[in-house]
Coordinates of C-alpha atoms and ligand atoms in Angstrom, one line a residue:
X5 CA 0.0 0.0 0.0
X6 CA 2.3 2.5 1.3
X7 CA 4.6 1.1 -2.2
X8 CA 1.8 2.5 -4.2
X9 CA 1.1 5.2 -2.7
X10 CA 4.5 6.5 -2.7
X11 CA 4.1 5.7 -6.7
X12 CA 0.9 7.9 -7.2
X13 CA 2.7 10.9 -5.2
X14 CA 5.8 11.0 -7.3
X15 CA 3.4 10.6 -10.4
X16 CA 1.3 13.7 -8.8
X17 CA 4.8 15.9 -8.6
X18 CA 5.9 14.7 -12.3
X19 CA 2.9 16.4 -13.6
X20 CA 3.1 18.9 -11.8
X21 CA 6.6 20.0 -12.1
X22 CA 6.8 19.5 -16.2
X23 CA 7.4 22.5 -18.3
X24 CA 6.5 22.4 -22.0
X25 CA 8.4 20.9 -24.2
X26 CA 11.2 23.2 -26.2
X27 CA 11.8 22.1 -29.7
X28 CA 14.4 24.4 -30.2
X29 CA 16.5 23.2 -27.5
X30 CA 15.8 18.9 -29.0
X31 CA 18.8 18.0 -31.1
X32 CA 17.7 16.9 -35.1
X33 CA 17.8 13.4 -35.7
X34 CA 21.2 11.8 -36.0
X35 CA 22.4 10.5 -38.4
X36 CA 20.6 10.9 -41.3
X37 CA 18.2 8.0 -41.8
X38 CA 19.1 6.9 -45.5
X39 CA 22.6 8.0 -44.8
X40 CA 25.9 6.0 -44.8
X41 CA 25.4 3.2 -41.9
X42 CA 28.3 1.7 -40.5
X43 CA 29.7 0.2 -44.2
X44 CA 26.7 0.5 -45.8
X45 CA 26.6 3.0 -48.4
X46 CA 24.1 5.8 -48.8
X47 CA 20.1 4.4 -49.3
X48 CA 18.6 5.6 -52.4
X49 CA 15.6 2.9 -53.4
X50 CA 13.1 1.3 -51.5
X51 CA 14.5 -2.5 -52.3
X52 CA 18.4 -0.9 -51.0
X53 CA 16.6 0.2 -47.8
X54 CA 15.0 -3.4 -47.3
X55 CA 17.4 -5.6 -48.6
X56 CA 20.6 -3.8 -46.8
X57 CA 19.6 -1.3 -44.4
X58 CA 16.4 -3.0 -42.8
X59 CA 18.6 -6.1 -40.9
X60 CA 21.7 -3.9 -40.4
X61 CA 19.4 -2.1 -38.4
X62 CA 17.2 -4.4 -37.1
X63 CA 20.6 -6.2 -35.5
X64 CA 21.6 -2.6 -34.1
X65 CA 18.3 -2.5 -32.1
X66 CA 18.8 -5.8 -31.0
X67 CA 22.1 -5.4 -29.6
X68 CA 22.2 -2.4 -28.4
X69 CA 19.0 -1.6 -26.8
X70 CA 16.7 -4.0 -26.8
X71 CA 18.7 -7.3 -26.7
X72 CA 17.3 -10.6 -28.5
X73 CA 13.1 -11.0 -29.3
X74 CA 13.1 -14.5 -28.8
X75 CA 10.4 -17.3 -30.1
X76 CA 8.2 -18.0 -27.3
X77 CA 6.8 -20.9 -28.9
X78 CA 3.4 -21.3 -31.6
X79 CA 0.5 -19.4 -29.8
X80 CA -2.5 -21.8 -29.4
X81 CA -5.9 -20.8 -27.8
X82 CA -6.7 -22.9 -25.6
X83 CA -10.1 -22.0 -24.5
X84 CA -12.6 -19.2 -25.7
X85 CA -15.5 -18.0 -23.8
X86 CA -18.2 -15.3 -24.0
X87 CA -18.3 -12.6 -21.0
X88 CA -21.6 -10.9 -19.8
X89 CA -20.7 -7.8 -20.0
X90 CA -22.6 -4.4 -19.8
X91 CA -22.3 -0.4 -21.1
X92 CA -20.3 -2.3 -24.0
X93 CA -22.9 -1.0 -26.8
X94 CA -24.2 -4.2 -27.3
X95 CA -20.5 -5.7 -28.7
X96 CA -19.6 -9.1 -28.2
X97 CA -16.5 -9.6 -25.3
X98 CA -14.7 -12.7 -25.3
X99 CA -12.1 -14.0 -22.9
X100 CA -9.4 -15.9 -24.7
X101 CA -6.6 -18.1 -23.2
X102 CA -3.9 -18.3 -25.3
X103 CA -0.3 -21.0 -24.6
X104 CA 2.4 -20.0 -25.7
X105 CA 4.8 -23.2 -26.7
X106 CA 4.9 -26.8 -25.1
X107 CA 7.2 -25.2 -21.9
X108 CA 6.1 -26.5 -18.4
X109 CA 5.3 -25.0 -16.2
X110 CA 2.6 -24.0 -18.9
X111 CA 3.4 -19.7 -20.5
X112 CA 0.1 -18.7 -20.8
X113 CA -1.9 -15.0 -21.5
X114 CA -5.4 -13.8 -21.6
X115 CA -7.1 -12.0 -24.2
X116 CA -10.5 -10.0 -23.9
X117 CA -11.5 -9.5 -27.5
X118 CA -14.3 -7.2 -27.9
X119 CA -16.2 -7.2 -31.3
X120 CA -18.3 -4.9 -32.8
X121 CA -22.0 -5.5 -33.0
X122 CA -22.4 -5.5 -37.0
X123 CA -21.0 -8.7 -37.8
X124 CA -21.4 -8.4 -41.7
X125 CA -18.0 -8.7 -42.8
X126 CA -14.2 -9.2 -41.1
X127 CA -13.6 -6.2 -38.5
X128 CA -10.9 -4.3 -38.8
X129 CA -8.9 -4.9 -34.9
X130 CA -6.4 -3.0 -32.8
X131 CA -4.3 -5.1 -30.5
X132 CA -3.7 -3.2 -27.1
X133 CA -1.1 -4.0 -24.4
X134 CA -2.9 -2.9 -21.2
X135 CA -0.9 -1.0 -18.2
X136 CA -3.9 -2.0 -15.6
X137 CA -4.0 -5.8 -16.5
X138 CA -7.5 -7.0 -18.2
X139 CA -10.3 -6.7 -15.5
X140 CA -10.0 -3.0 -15.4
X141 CA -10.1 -2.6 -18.5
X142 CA -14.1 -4.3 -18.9
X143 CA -16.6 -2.2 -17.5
X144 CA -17.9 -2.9 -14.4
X145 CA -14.7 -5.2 -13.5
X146 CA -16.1 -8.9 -13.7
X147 CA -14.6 -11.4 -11.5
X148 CA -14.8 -13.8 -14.7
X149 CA -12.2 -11.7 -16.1
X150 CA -8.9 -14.0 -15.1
X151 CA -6.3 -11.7 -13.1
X152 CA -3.6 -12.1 -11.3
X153 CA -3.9 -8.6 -9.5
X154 CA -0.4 -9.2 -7.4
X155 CA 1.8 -9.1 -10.5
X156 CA 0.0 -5.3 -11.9
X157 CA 1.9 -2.4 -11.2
X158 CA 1.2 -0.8 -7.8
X159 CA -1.0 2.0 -9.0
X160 CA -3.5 -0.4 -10.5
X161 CA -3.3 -3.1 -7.8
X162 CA -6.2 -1.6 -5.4
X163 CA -9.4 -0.7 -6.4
X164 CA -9.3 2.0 -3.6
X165 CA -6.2 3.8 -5.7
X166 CA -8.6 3.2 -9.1
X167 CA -10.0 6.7 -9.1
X168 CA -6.4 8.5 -8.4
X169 CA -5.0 6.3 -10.8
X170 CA -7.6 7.5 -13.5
X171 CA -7.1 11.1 -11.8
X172 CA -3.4 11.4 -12.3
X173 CA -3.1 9.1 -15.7
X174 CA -6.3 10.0 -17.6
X175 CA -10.1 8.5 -17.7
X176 CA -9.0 5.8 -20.1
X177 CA -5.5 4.3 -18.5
X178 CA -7.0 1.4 -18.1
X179 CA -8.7 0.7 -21.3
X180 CA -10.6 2.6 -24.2
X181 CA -13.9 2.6 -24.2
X182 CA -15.1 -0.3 -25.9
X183 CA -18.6 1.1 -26.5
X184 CA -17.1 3.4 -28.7
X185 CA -14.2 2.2 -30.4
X186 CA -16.9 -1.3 -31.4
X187 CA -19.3 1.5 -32.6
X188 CA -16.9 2.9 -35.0
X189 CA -16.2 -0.3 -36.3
X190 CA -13.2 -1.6 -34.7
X191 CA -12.8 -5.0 -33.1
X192 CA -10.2 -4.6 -29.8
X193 CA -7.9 -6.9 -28.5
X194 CA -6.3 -6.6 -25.0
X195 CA -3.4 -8.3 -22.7
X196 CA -2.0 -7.6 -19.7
X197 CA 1.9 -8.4 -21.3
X198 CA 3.1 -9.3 -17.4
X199 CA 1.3 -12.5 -17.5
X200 CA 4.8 -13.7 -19.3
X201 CA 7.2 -11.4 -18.3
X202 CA 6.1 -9.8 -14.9
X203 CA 6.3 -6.1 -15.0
X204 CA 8.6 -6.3 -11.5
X205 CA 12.6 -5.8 -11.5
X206 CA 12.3 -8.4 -8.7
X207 CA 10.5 -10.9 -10.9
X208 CA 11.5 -10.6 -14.1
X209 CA 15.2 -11.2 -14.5
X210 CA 14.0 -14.9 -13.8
X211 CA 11.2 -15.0 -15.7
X212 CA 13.5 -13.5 -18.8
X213 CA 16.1 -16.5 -18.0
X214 CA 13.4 -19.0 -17.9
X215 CA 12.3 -17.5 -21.6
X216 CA 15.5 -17.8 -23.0
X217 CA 17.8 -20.3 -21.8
X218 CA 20.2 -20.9 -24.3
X219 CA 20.9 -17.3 -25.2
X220 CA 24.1 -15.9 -23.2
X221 CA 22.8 -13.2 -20.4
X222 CA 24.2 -10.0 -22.0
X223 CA 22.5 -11.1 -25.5
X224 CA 18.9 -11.7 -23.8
X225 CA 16.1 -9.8 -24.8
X226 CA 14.4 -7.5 -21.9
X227 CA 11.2 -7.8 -21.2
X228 CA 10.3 -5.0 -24.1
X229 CA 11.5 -7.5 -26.5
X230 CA 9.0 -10.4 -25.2
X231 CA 6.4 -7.9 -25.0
X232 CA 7.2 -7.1 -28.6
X233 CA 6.9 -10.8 -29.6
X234 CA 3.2 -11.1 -27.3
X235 CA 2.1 -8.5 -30.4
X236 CA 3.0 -10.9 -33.0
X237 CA 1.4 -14.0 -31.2
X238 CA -1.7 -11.8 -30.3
X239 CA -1.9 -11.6 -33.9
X240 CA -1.2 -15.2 -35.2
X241 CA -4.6 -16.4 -33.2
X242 CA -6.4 -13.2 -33.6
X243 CA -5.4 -12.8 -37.4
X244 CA -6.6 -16.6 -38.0
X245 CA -10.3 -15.6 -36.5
X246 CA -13.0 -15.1 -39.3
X247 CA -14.3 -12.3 -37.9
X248 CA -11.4 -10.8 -38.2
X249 CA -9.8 -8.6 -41.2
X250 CA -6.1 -9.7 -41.0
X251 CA -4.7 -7.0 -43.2
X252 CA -6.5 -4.3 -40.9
X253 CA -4.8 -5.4 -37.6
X254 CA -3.3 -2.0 -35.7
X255 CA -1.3 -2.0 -32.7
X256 CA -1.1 0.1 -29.5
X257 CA 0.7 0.4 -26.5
X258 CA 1.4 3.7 -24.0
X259 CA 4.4 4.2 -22.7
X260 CA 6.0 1.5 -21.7
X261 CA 3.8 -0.6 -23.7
X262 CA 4.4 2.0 -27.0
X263 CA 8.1 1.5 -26.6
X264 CA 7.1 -2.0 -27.5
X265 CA 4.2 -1.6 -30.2
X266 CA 7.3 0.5 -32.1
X267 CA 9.5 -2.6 -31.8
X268 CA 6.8 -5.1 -32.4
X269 CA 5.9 -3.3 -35.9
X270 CA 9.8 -2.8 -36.5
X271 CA 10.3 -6.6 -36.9
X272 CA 6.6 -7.6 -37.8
X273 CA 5.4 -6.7 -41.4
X274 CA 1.9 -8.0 -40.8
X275 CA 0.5 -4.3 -38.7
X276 CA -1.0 -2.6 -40.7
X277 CA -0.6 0.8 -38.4
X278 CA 0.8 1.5 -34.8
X279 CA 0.0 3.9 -32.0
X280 CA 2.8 4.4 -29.6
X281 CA 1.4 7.3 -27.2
X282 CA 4.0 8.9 -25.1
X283 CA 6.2 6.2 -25.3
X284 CA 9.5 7.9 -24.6
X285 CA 13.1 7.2 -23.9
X286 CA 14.0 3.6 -25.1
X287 CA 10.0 4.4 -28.0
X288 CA 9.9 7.3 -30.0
X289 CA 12.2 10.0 -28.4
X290 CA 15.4 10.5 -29.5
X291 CA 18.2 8.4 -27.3
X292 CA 20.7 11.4 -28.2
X293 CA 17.7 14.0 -26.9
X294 CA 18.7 16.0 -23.7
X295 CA 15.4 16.5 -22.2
X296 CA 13.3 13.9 -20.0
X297 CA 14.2 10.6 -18.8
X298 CA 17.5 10.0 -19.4
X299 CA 19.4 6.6 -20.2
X300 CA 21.0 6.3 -17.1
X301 CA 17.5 7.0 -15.0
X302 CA 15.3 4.7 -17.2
X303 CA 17.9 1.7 -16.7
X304 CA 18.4 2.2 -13.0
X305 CA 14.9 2.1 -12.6
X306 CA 14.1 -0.5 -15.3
X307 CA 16.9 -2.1 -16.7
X308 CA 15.1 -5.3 -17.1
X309 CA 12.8 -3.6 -19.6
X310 CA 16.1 -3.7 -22.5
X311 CA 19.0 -5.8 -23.1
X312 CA 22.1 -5.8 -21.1
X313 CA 24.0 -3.4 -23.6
X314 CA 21.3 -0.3 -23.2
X315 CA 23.0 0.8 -20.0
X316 CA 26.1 1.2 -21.2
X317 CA 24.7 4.1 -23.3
X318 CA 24.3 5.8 -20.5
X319 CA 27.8 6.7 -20.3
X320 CA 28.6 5.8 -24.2
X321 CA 25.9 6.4 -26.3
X322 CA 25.7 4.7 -29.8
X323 CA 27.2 7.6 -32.5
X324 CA 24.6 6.1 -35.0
X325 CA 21.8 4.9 -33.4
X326 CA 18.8 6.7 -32.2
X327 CA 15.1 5.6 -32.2
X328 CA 14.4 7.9 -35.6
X329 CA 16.0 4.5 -37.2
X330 CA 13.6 2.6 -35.2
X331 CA 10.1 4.6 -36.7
X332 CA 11.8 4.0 -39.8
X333 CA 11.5 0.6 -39.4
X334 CA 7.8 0.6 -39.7
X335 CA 7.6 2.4 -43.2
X336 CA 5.6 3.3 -45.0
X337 CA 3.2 1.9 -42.5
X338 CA 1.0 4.8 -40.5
X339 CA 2.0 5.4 -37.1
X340 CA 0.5 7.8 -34.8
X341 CA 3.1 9.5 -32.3
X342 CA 0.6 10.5 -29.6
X343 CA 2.3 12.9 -26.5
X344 CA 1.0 15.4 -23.6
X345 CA 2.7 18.8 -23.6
X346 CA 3.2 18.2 -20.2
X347 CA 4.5 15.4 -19.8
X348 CA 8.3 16.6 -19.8
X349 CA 9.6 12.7 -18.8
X350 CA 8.5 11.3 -21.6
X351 CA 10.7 14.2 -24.3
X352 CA 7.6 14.7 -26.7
X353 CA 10.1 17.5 -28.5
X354 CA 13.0 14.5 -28.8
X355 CA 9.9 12.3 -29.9
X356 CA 8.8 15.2 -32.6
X357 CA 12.5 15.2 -33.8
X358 CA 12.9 11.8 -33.8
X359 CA 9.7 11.6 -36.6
X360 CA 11.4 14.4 -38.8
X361 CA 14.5 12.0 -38.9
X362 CA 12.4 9.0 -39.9
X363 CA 10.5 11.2 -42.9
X364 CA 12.9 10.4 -45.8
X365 CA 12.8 6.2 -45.6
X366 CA 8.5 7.0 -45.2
X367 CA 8.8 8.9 -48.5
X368 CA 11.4 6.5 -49.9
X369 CA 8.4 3.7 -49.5
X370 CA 5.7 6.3 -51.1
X371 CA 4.5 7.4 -47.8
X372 CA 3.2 11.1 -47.8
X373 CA 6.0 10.7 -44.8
X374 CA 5.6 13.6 -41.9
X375 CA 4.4 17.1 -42.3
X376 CA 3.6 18.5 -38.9
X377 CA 5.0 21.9 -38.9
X378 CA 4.5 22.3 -35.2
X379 CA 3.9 20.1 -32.1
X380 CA 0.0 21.0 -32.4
X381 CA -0.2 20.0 -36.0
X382 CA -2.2 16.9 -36.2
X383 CA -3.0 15.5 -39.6
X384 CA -4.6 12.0 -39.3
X385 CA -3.9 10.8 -42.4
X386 CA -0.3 11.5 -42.8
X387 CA 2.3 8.8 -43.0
X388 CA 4.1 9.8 -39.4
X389 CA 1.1 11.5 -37.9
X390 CA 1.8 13.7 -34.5
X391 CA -1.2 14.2 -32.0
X392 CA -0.2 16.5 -29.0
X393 CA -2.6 18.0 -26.3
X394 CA -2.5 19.7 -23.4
X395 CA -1.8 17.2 -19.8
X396 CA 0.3 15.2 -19.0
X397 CA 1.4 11.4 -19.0
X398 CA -1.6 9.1 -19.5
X399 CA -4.8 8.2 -21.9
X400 CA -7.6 10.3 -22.1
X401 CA -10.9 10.1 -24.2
X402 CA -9.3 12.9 -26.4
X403 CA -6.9 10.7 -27.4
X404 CA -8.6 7.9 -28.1
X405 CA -10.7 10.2 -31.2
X406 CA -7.4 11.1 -32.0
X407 CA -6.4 7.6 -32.5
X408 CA -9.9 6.3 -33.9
X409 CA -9.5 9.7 -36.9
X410 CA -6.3 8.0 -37.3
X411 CA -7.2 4.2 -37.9
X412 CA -9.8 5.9 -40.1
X413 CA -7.5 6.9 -41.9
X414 CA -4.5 4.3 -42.2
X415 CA -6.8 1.1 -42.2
X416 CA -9.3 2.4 -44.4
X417 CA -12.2 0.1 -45.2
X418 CA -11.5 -2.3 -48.3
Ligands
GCU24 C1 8.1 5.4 -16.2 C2 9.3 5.2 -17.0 C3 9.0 5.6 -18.5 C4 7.8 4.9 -19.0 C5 6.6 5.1 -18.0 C6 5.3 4.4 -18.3 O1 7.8 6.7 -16.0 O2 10.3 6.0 -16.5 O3 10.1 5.3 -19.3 O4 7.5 5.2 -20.3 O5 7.0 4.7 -16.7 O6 5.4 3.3 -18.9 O7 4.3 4.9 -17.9

């Protein structure tokens, strides 16, 4: 109690004490993104940037921040069953259990897939990482939902502390709102990703060992990188559903859990479009950025989120490595940089700079690339597309129509 308490406060004074973000004083992108790379010459054509530049940098990620994404094993559903659920707009919830290889003790994660009402053809489907673990996220919290509430983070672990969580991180930290997002035609898939890896620097170093135990410690993947993978397993059962439209399938995550949607559509072609909302240092802000969180902080405090290396760059950056490389890696598929222009921790103007430097490999591909000409510039149907408001870190119902104008426009009905 007194643990998350103590988490809410300093939460409380983060808001409170950020300043707007200054995109005069965020360094530009570094180094250019179709420049020279480490022996490999200049990028001018999009089969060049996938054949060559695509793994060299794929690898980079790999070793340098994020460590290895490693196969957790086909993803089989296991059982499927329909919650009663209510204030869902008459959509269709489902709890899924999903197994993840032959392993014993048994890796297993829950899915609530909610799906729109109209059921005349395939439904387009976000996949969501959730930051509050799957019950809060279905109105009026059903004890059907599975949960294991001791392995949330502390801010979510007490239903007394719900309604200052939802004060201090925004009416929808715990979910969208499936009423809406099934109306507008969207099916929703959401898991709580610390059902594999525990969200926990006590628990997850073993639970990262136990994933991968014939890959040498300082090659391991963090638990980003296994969260990444949970994306691309979500989809494999998801995707092979009938109801489902598998070339329509975006993905989302906030903050910790947007540092991974970017990674997860870095290495997986199959999403279509990706929200990554105020995902930060280690997501969409620029490593090389001198605002916010800084390397050092982020891997004292979770170094068991990356790969052994991405401390050391806390006192030796990489010359040639920053996350506008890693945006890049998605072209020319839409993503939606979302960020709060106070919330200073999470470097929105490193984040803004970091999508300028991944503009030339979008328009490479034939993507209309980024055009924001400030950080209140949001055009929904733009290749990179910036959304911005006012607050701090955290999901609000503004931002979810931000993000539904969006999938409007990157998933467009076939
Ligand atoms: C912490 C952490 C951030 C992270 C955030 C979140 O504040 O320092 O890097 O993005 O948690 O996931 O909410």
């Amino acid at each position: 109690m007194m643990r998350s308490l103590s988490v809410v406060i300093l939460l409380l004074g983060l808001a409170a004490c950020a300043s707007p973000p200054d995109l005069a004083k965020a360094p530009v992108a570094s180094p250019p993104v179709l420049g020279a790379f480490r022996g490999d010459a200049p990028v001018t054509t999009p089969a060049q940037w996938s054949e060559r530049r695509v793994p060299l940098l794929r690898q980079a990620f790999l070793s340098e921040v994020y460590g290895e994404r490693p196969d957790l094993g086909a993803a089989v559903v296991e059982t499927r069953e329909t919650l009663a659920v209510e204030d869902v707009g008459g959509a269709t919830v489902e709890q899924w259990t999903v197994r993840l290889g032959q392993a014993e003790p048994a890796r297993r994660f829950h899915v609530i897939l909610a799906l729109p009402r109209a059921t005349d053809r395939p439904a387009p489907l976000i996949i969501l990482e959730l930051f509050c673990g799957n019950r809060a996220a279905v109105p009026g919290h059903p004890e059907s939902v599975v949960e294991n509430r001791d392995i949330l983070p502390a801010p979510c672990r007490s239903t007394t502390l719900d309604p200052v969580a939802k004060m201090i991180l925004g009416k929808r930290i715990s979910g969208p709102d499936i009423a809406t997002v099934t109306a507008r035609g969207y099916a929703v898939a959401m898991f709580y990703p610390g059902e594999i890896v525990p969200d926990d620097p006590e628990l997850a170093p073993a639970a990262l060992a136990a994933l991968q135990p014939d890959t040498p410690a300082d090659r391991r993947g963090g638990a980003l990188a296994v969260w990444s993978v949970m994306f691309s397993d979500a989809y494999d059962v998801l995707a092979a559903d009938a109801r489902i439209d598998a070339k329509r399938v975006a993905i989302w995550g906030h903050s910790r859990h947007g540092k991974a949607a970017l990674l997860a559509a870095a290495f997986d072609p199959r999403f279509a479009a990706v929200i990554a909302h105020q995902s930060g240092r280690g997501g969409a802000s620029l490593t090389h950025s001198t605002a916010g969180e800084t390397v050092k902080q982020i891997t004292d405090a979770y170094g068991f989120w990356f790969g052994a290396a991405y401390a050391r760059q806390a006192t030796s950056p990489s010359p040639d490595l920053d996350q506008h490389q890693l945006i890049a890696l998605i072209a020319p598929r839409p993503v939606l940089l979302g960020s709060g222009m106070g919330d200073a921790w999470s470097d929105p103007a490193g984040a803004f700079r970091a999508a300028q430097g991944a503009d030339a490999a979008y328009r490479l591909l034939g993507s209309p690339g980024f055009n924001a000409t400030d950080m209140h510039d949001f055009r929904p149907g733009d290749g990179i597309v910036w959304w911005s408001r006012g607050g701090g870190h955290g999901v609000t119902t503004e931002d979810w129509d931000a993000f539904l104008q969006f999938l409007d426009k990157a998933m467009p009905a076939r």
